[in-house]
Amino acid sequence: MDLYDDFKQREAWALAGGRNAEKSAKLLEGKIFVRDRLDLFFDNGLEIEDGLLAGAEKRVPADAVVTGIGKVDGRMVAMIANDISVKAGSWGYQTMLKITRMQERARELKIPLVYFVDSAGARIDEQKQSYLGRTAWGNIFYNLVQLSGVVPQLCVLFGPSPAGAAYIPGLCDTVVMVDKKATAYVGSPRMAKMAIGEDISEEDLGGARMHCTLSGLGDILVQSDAEAIAVAKTYLGYFPGSWSQTPPIAATAAQAAPPDLEALLPRDQNVPFDIKTLIRALADDDSFLESKELFAKEMTTAFIRLGGRPIGVVANNSKFKGGVLFNDSSDKAARFIWLCNAFNIPLLFLQDISGYMIGSSVEKTGIIRHGAKLLSAVCEASVPRIAVMVRKAYGGGFLAMSGAPTKPDAMLALPTAMPALVGPEAAVNAMYFNQIAELAPADRAAFIKAKRDEYARDINVYSAAADSFASEAVVHPNKLRDELINRFALYALKPTPAIERRNAVHPV
């Protein structure tokens, strides 16, 4: 055979993967073939591919993983993508070498790294050379940790990611999961049945919806491969190439029809309010990407743009559980803050918070530890940080949501704001408990109402702003967007302070 004909055949064989193999048909059912995914993701497909002919000696095309670099919206991005059509996307020794080399390349080039995960995990028949030594599968996880906070790492989970492979989504910054296709678990349903006698389906054990609603592993749930790829491209648009760069500012930053925020905000503090309506109203058009939408809904975390500038939003959502902070919502917010701070994305806090949840149940599950985690994340954030009192701003919840004592760059307030140590209900109960008990039952309701109204009149944003300089400005809702745009542009000029230490000891 001619030398070049031989090369062309080898190349074509590797590029085809297992897409034409009969045994791969079920694995690819309802999915887009890995190289077609890459064509959808990159502007012009992979521009550089490494290790195409790896695995040839074993007759495993590309050793079941595609690694390379291409452009997404004109910016270079590194890619690691499992090929489920070849040995179920499993990891062999050459797979590990390709993955770790691309991880190292992303760090050298300071470019984002995206993992398209669709893999049955490690190959048992290659464990001798791949498991125990210093050059082994575990290097993948070591590199994930070394890359954390250096370059953005995004996991798009199209299919399975079992056992050790589950730590790729576990260690990435953000995880996009395809509903009813993606799964992640340490032990399979079969192992659970054998080891602990639990009879459970794969979907209930480690399905995408479970992880996006209950475990918190998943950040964004999508319905198809194509949607996952579109979301991944949108997500990267909010991030710089690495920690040492600033996020890209979009050229278009307008609102076609600015809404009337005065009419949008309920004046009654006890009326539940979906904070997402306010976030969308403040944001540039078509620039809202929510993270962990289905998990701990009392806290909303989302990426938006204000005047073209990427902003991370942390907001209490009183539509769910009154917006009170629980363990999961504290963890959710802390993780989001750390992510934004790592990559120079400014933070906007929207406060509508009556405090942390109380009671024996949350105390036993560590509300103090989890709440301290959120407070720690807020206090160590060094990116531009603005907090806005939207409505309630009570006690420890106020502090956890970037209250004035945590030294945000600005503490703003709307006329609807109610800053206080506790709300009228708790305050009256605490101050007048004995007096209320002594009253005739028929007189109690009127007395309590009068005292609550009296207390509420005394907790208003104007006295707080005047007496203790608790806020830099009280802003009309319809002027808030412009105020935020101007302040974030100004605060972007400040130097980033550094605390001399090896690392903080974070609450867990």
PDB file of N, CA, C and O in Angstrom, residues 216-250:
ATOM      1  N   GLY A 216     -27.053  18.560  44.382  1.00  0.00           N
ATOM      2  CA  GLY A 216     -26.349  19.809  44.087  1.00  0.00           C
ATOM      3  C   GLY A 216     -25.137  19.633  43.199  1.00  0.00           C
ATOM      4  O   GLY A 216     -24.430  20.603  42.901  1.00  0.00           O
ATOM      5  N   LEU A 217     -24.859  18.412  42.743  1.00  0.00           N
ATOM      6  CA  LEU A 217     -23.711  18.203  41.847  1.00  0.00           C
ATOM      7  C   LEU A 217     -23.923  18.914  40.511  1.00  0.00           C
ATOM      8  O   LEU A 217     -23.001  19.510  39.964  1.00  0.00           O
ATOM      9  N   GLY A 218     -25.134  18.855  39.989  1.00  0.00           N
ATOM     10  CA  GLY A 218     -25.429  19.479  38.697  1.00  0.00           C
ATOM     11  C   GLY A 218     -25.825  20.931  38.864  1.00  0.00           C
ATOM     12  O   GLY A 218     -26.514  21.298  39.814  1.00  0.00           O
ATOM     13  N   ASP A 219     -25.395  21.775  37.930  1.00  0.00           N
ATOM     14  CA  ASP A 219     -25.701  23.203  37.989  1.00  0.00           C
ATOM     15  C   ASP A 219     -26.784  23.622  36.995  1.00  0.00           C
ATOM     16  O   ASP A 219     -27.615  24.468  37.298  1.00  0.00           O
ATOM     17  N   ILE A 220     -26.743  23.035  35.806  1.00  0.00           N
ATOM     18  CA  ILE A 220     -27.693  23.427  34.765  1.00  0.00           C
ATOM     19  C   ILE A 220     -28.235  22.163  34.108  1.00  0.00           C
ATOM     20  O   ILE A 220     -27.461  21.354  33.582  1.00  0.00           O
ATOM     21  N   LEU A 221     -29.551  21.988  34.145  1.00  0.00           N
ATOM     22  CA  LEU A 221     -30.200  20.826  33.538  1.00  0.00           C
ATOM     23  C   LEU A 221     -30.719  21.215  32.156  1.00  0.00           C
ATOM     24  O   LEU A 221     -31.418  22.218  32.007  1.00  0.00           O
ATOM     25  N   VAL A 222     -30.376  20.419  31.155  1.00  0.00           N
ATOM     26  CA  VAL A 222     -30.832  20.675  29.781  1.00  0.00           C
ATOM     27  C   VAL A 222     -31.495  19.422  29.239  1.00  0.00           C
ATOM     28  O   VAL A 222     -31.390  18.344  29.812  1.00  0.00           O
ATOM     29  N   GLN A 223     -32.163  19.572  28.091  1.00  0.00           N
ATOM     30  CA  GLN A 223     -32.966  18.479  27.556  1.00  0.00           C
ATOM     31  C   GLN A 223     -32.334  17.746  26.384  1.00  0.00           C
ATOM     32  O   GLN A 223     -32.873  16.730  25.938  1.00  0.00           O
ATOM     33  N   SER A 224     -31.237  18.249  25.854  1.00  0.00           N
ATOM     34  CA  SER A 224     -30.640  17.609  24.673  1.00  0.00           C
ATOM     35  C   SER A 224     -29.168  17.952  24.569  1.00  0.00           C
ATOM     36  O   SER A 224     -28.686  18.904  25.196  1.00  0.00           O
ATOM     37  N   ASP A 225     -28.467  17.180  23.745  1.00  0.00           N
ATOM     38  CA  ASP A 225     -27.059  17.463  23.475  1.00  0.00           C
ATOM     39  C   ASP A 225     -26.886  18.861  22.908  1.00  0.00           C
ATOM     40  O   ASP A 225     -25.989  19.608  23.304  1.00  0.00           O
ATOM     41  N   ALA A 226     -27.740  19.217  21.952  1.00  0.00           N
ATOM     42  CA  ALA A 226     -27.619  20.514  21.290  1.00  0.00           C
ATOM     43  C   ALA A 226     -27.796  21.657  22.281  1.00  0.00           C
ATOM     44  O   ALA A 226     -27.073  22.662  22.238  1.00  0.00           O
ATOM     45  N   GLU A 227     -28.769  21.508  23.190  1.00  0.00           N
ATOM     46  CA  GLU A 227     -28.980  22.549  24.193  1.00  0.00           C
ATOM     47  C   GLU A 227     -27.789  22.636  25.140  1.00  0.00           C
ATOM     48  O   GLU A 227     -27.378  23.733  25.538  1.00  0.00           O
ATOM     49  N   ALA A 228     -27.224  21.499  25.500  1.00  0.00           N
ATOM     50  CA  ALA A 228     -26.054  21.484  26.383  1.00  0.00           C
ATOM     51  C   ALA A 228     -24.890  22.244  25.755  1.00  0.00           C
ATOM     52  O   ALA A 228     -24.193  23.018  26.425  1.00  0.00           O
ATOM     53  N   ILE A 229     -24.680  22.032  24.475  1.00  0.00           N
ATOM     54  CA  ILE A 229     -23.584  22.700  23.775  1.00  0.00           C
ATOM     55  C   ILE A 229     -23.829  24.206  23.702  1.00  0.00           C
ATOM     56  O   ILE A 229     -22.925  25.025  23.921  1.00  0.00           O
ATOM     57  N   ALA A 230     -25.066  24.603  23.425  1.00  0.00           N
ATOM     58  CA  ALA A 230     -25.404  26.032  23.359  1.00  0.00           C
ATOM     59  C   ALA A 230     -25.192  26.698  24.714  1.00  0.00           C
ATOM     60  O   ALA A 230     -24.661  27.814  24.796  1.00  0.00           O
ATOM     61  N   VAL A 231     -25.604  26.030  25.795  1.00  0.00           N
ATOM     62  CA  VAL A 231     -25.427  26.576  27.144  1.00  0.00           C
ATOM     63  C   VAL A 231     -23.948  26.694  27.482  1.00  0.00           C
ATOM     64  O   VAL A 231     -23.512  27.689  28.082  1.00  0.00           O
ATOM     65  N   ALA A 232     -23.152  25.703  27.097  1.00  0.00           N
ATOM     66  CA  ALA A 232     -21.716  25.741  27.363  1.00  0.00           C
ATOM     67  C   ALA A 232     -21.065  26.948  26.689  1.00  0.00           C
ATOM     68  O   ALA A 232     -20.224  27.633  27.285  1.00  0.00           O
ATOM     69  N   LYS A 233     -21.459  27.236  25.472  1.00  0.00           N
ATOM     70  CA  LYS A 233     -20.901  28.395  24.757  1.00  0.00           C
ATOM     71  C   LYS A 233     -21.316  29.696  25.437  1.00  0.00           C
ATOM     72  O   LYS A 233     -20.508  30.620  25.593  1.00  0.00           O
ATOM     73  N   THR A 234     -22.573  29.773  25.853  1.00  0.00           N
ATOM     74  CA  THR A 234     -23.052  30.966  26.558  1.00  0.00           C
ATOM     75  C   THR A 234     -22.296  31.163  27.864  1.00  0.00           C
ATOM     76  O   THR A 234     -21.867  32.271  28.201  1.00  0.00           O
ATOM     77  N   TYR A 235     -22.135  30.082  28.611  1.00  0.00           N
ATOM     78  CA  TYR A 235     -21.442  30.129  29.901  1.00  0.00           C
ATOM     79  C   TYR A 235     -20.028  30.685  29.742  1.00  0.00           C
ATOM     80  O   TYR A 235     -19.614  31.580  30.498  1.00  0.00           O
ATOM     81  N   LEU A 236     -19.290  30.177  28.781  1.00  0.00           N
ATOM     82  CA  LEU A 236     -17.906  30.629  28.603  1.00  0.00           C
ATOM     83  C   LEU A 236     -17.822  32.109  28.284  1.00  0.00           C
ATOM     84  O   LEU A 236     -16.813  32.757  28.581  1.00  0.00           O
ATOM     85  N   GLY A 237     -18.882  32.666  27.698  1.00  0.00           N
ATOM     86  CA  GLY A 237     -18.888  34.087  27.357  1.00  0.00           C
ATOM     87  C   GLY A 237     -18.827  35.003  28.561  1.00  0.00           C
ATOM     88  O   GLY A 237     -18.488  36.182  28.421  1.00  0.00           O
ATOM     89  N   TYR A 238     -19.141  34.489  29.752  1.00  0.00           N
ATOM     90  CA  TYR A 238     -19.065  35.294  30.968  1.00  0.00           C
ATOM     91  C   TYR A 238     -17.672  35.257  31.603  1.00  0.00           C
ATOM     92  O   TYR A 238     -17.412  36.015  32.546  1.00  0.00           O
ATOM     93  N   PHE A 239     -16.794  34.376  31.110  1.00  0.00           N
ATOM     94  CA  PHE A 239     -15.528  34.112  31.782  1.00  0.00           C
ATOM     95  C   PHE A 239     -14.322  34.560  30.971  1.00  0.00           C
ATOM     96  O   PHE A 239     -14.330  34.513  29.744  1.00  0.00           O
ATOM     97  N   PRO A 240     -13.253  34.957  31.672  1.00  0.00           N
ATOM     98  CA  PRO A 240     -11.983  35.215  30.992  1.00  0.00           C
ATOM     99  C   PRO A 240     -11.285  33.906  30.662  1.00  0.00           C
ATOM    100  O   PRO A 240     -11.752  32.827  31.040  1.00  0.00           O
ATOM    101  N   GLY A 241     -10.154  33.994  29.983  1.00  0.00           N
ATOM    102  CA  GLY A 241      -9.384  32.791  29.680  1.00  0.00           C
ATOM    103  C   GLY A 241      -8.758  32.177  30.912  1.00  0.00           C
ATOM    104  O   GLY A 241      -8.620  30.963  31.015  1.00  0.00           O
ATOM    105  N   SER A 242      -8.384  33.028  31.877  1.00  0.00           N
ATOM    106  CA  SER A 242      -7.750  32.544  33.096  1.00  0.00           C
ATOM    107  C   SER A 242      -7.959  33.557  34.211  1.00  0.00           C
ATOM    108  O   SER A 242      -8.483  34.655  33.998  1.00  0.00           O
ATOM    109  N   TRP A 243      -7.498  33.206  35.402  1.00  0.00           N
ATOM    110  CA  TRP A 243      -7.668  34.051  36.580  1.00  0.00           C
ATOM    111  C   TRP A 243      -6.976  35.401  36.440  1.00  0.00           C
ATOM    112  O   TRP A 243      -7.371  36.389  37.075  1.00  0.00           O
ATOM    113  N   SER A 244      -5.935  35.474  35.619  1.00  0.00           N
ATOM    114  CA  SER A 244      -5.143  36.700  35.494  1.00  0.00           C
ATOM    115  C   SER A 244      -5.727  37.690  34.490  1.00  0.00           C
ATOM    116  O   SER A 244      -5.166  38.755  34.272  1.00  0.00           O
ATOM    117  N   GLN A 245      -6.845  37.320  33.874  1.00  0.00           N
ATOM    118  CA  GLN A 245      -7.480  38.187  32.890  1.00  0.00           C
ATOM    119  C   GLN A 245      -8.839  38.652  33.417  1.00  0.00           C
ATOM    120  O   GLN A 245      -9.354  38.127  34.399  1.00  0.00           O
ATOM    121  N   THR A 246      -9.423  39.637  32.738  1.00  0.00           N
ATOM    122  CA  THR A 246     -10.752  40.112  33.106  1.00  0.00           C
ATOM    123  C   THR A 246     -11.783  39.543  32.132  1.00  0.00           C
ATOM    124  O   THR A 246     -11.457  39.269  30.968  1.00  0.00           O
ATOM    125  N   PRO A 247     -13.010  39.363  32.576  1.00  0.00           N
ATOM    126  CA  PRO A 247     -14.044  38.816  31.691  1.00  0.00           C
ATOM    127  C   PRO A 247     -14.313  39.745  30.509  1.00  0.00           C
ATOM    128  O   PRO A 247     -14.168  40.974  30.625  1.00  0.00           O
ATOM    129  N   PRO A 248     -14.702  39.182  29.378  1.00  0.00           N
ATOM    130  CA  PRO A 248     -14.960  40.005  28.191  1.00  0.00           C
ATOM    131  C   PRO A 248     -16.219  40.852  28.365  1.00  0.00           C
ATOM    132  O   PRO A 248     -17.240  40.368  28.853  1.00  0.00           O
ATOM    133  N   ILE A 249     -16.147  42.111  27.984  1.00  0.00           N
ATOM    134  CA  ILE A 249     -17.299  43.007  28.037  1.00  0.00           C
ATOM    135  C   ILE A 249     -17.982  43.001  26.674  1.00  0.00           C
ATOM    136  O   ILE A 249     -17.344  43.224  25.643  1.00  0.00           O
ATOM    137  N   ALA A 250     -19.281  42.714  26.670  1.00  0.00           N
ATOM    138  CA  ALA A 250     -20.029  42.608  25.420  1.00  0.00           C
ATOM    139  C   ALA A 250     -20.204  43.978  24.779  1.00  0.00           C
ATOM    140  O   ALA A 250     -20.321  45.001  25.456  1.00  0.00           O
TER     141      ALA A 250
END
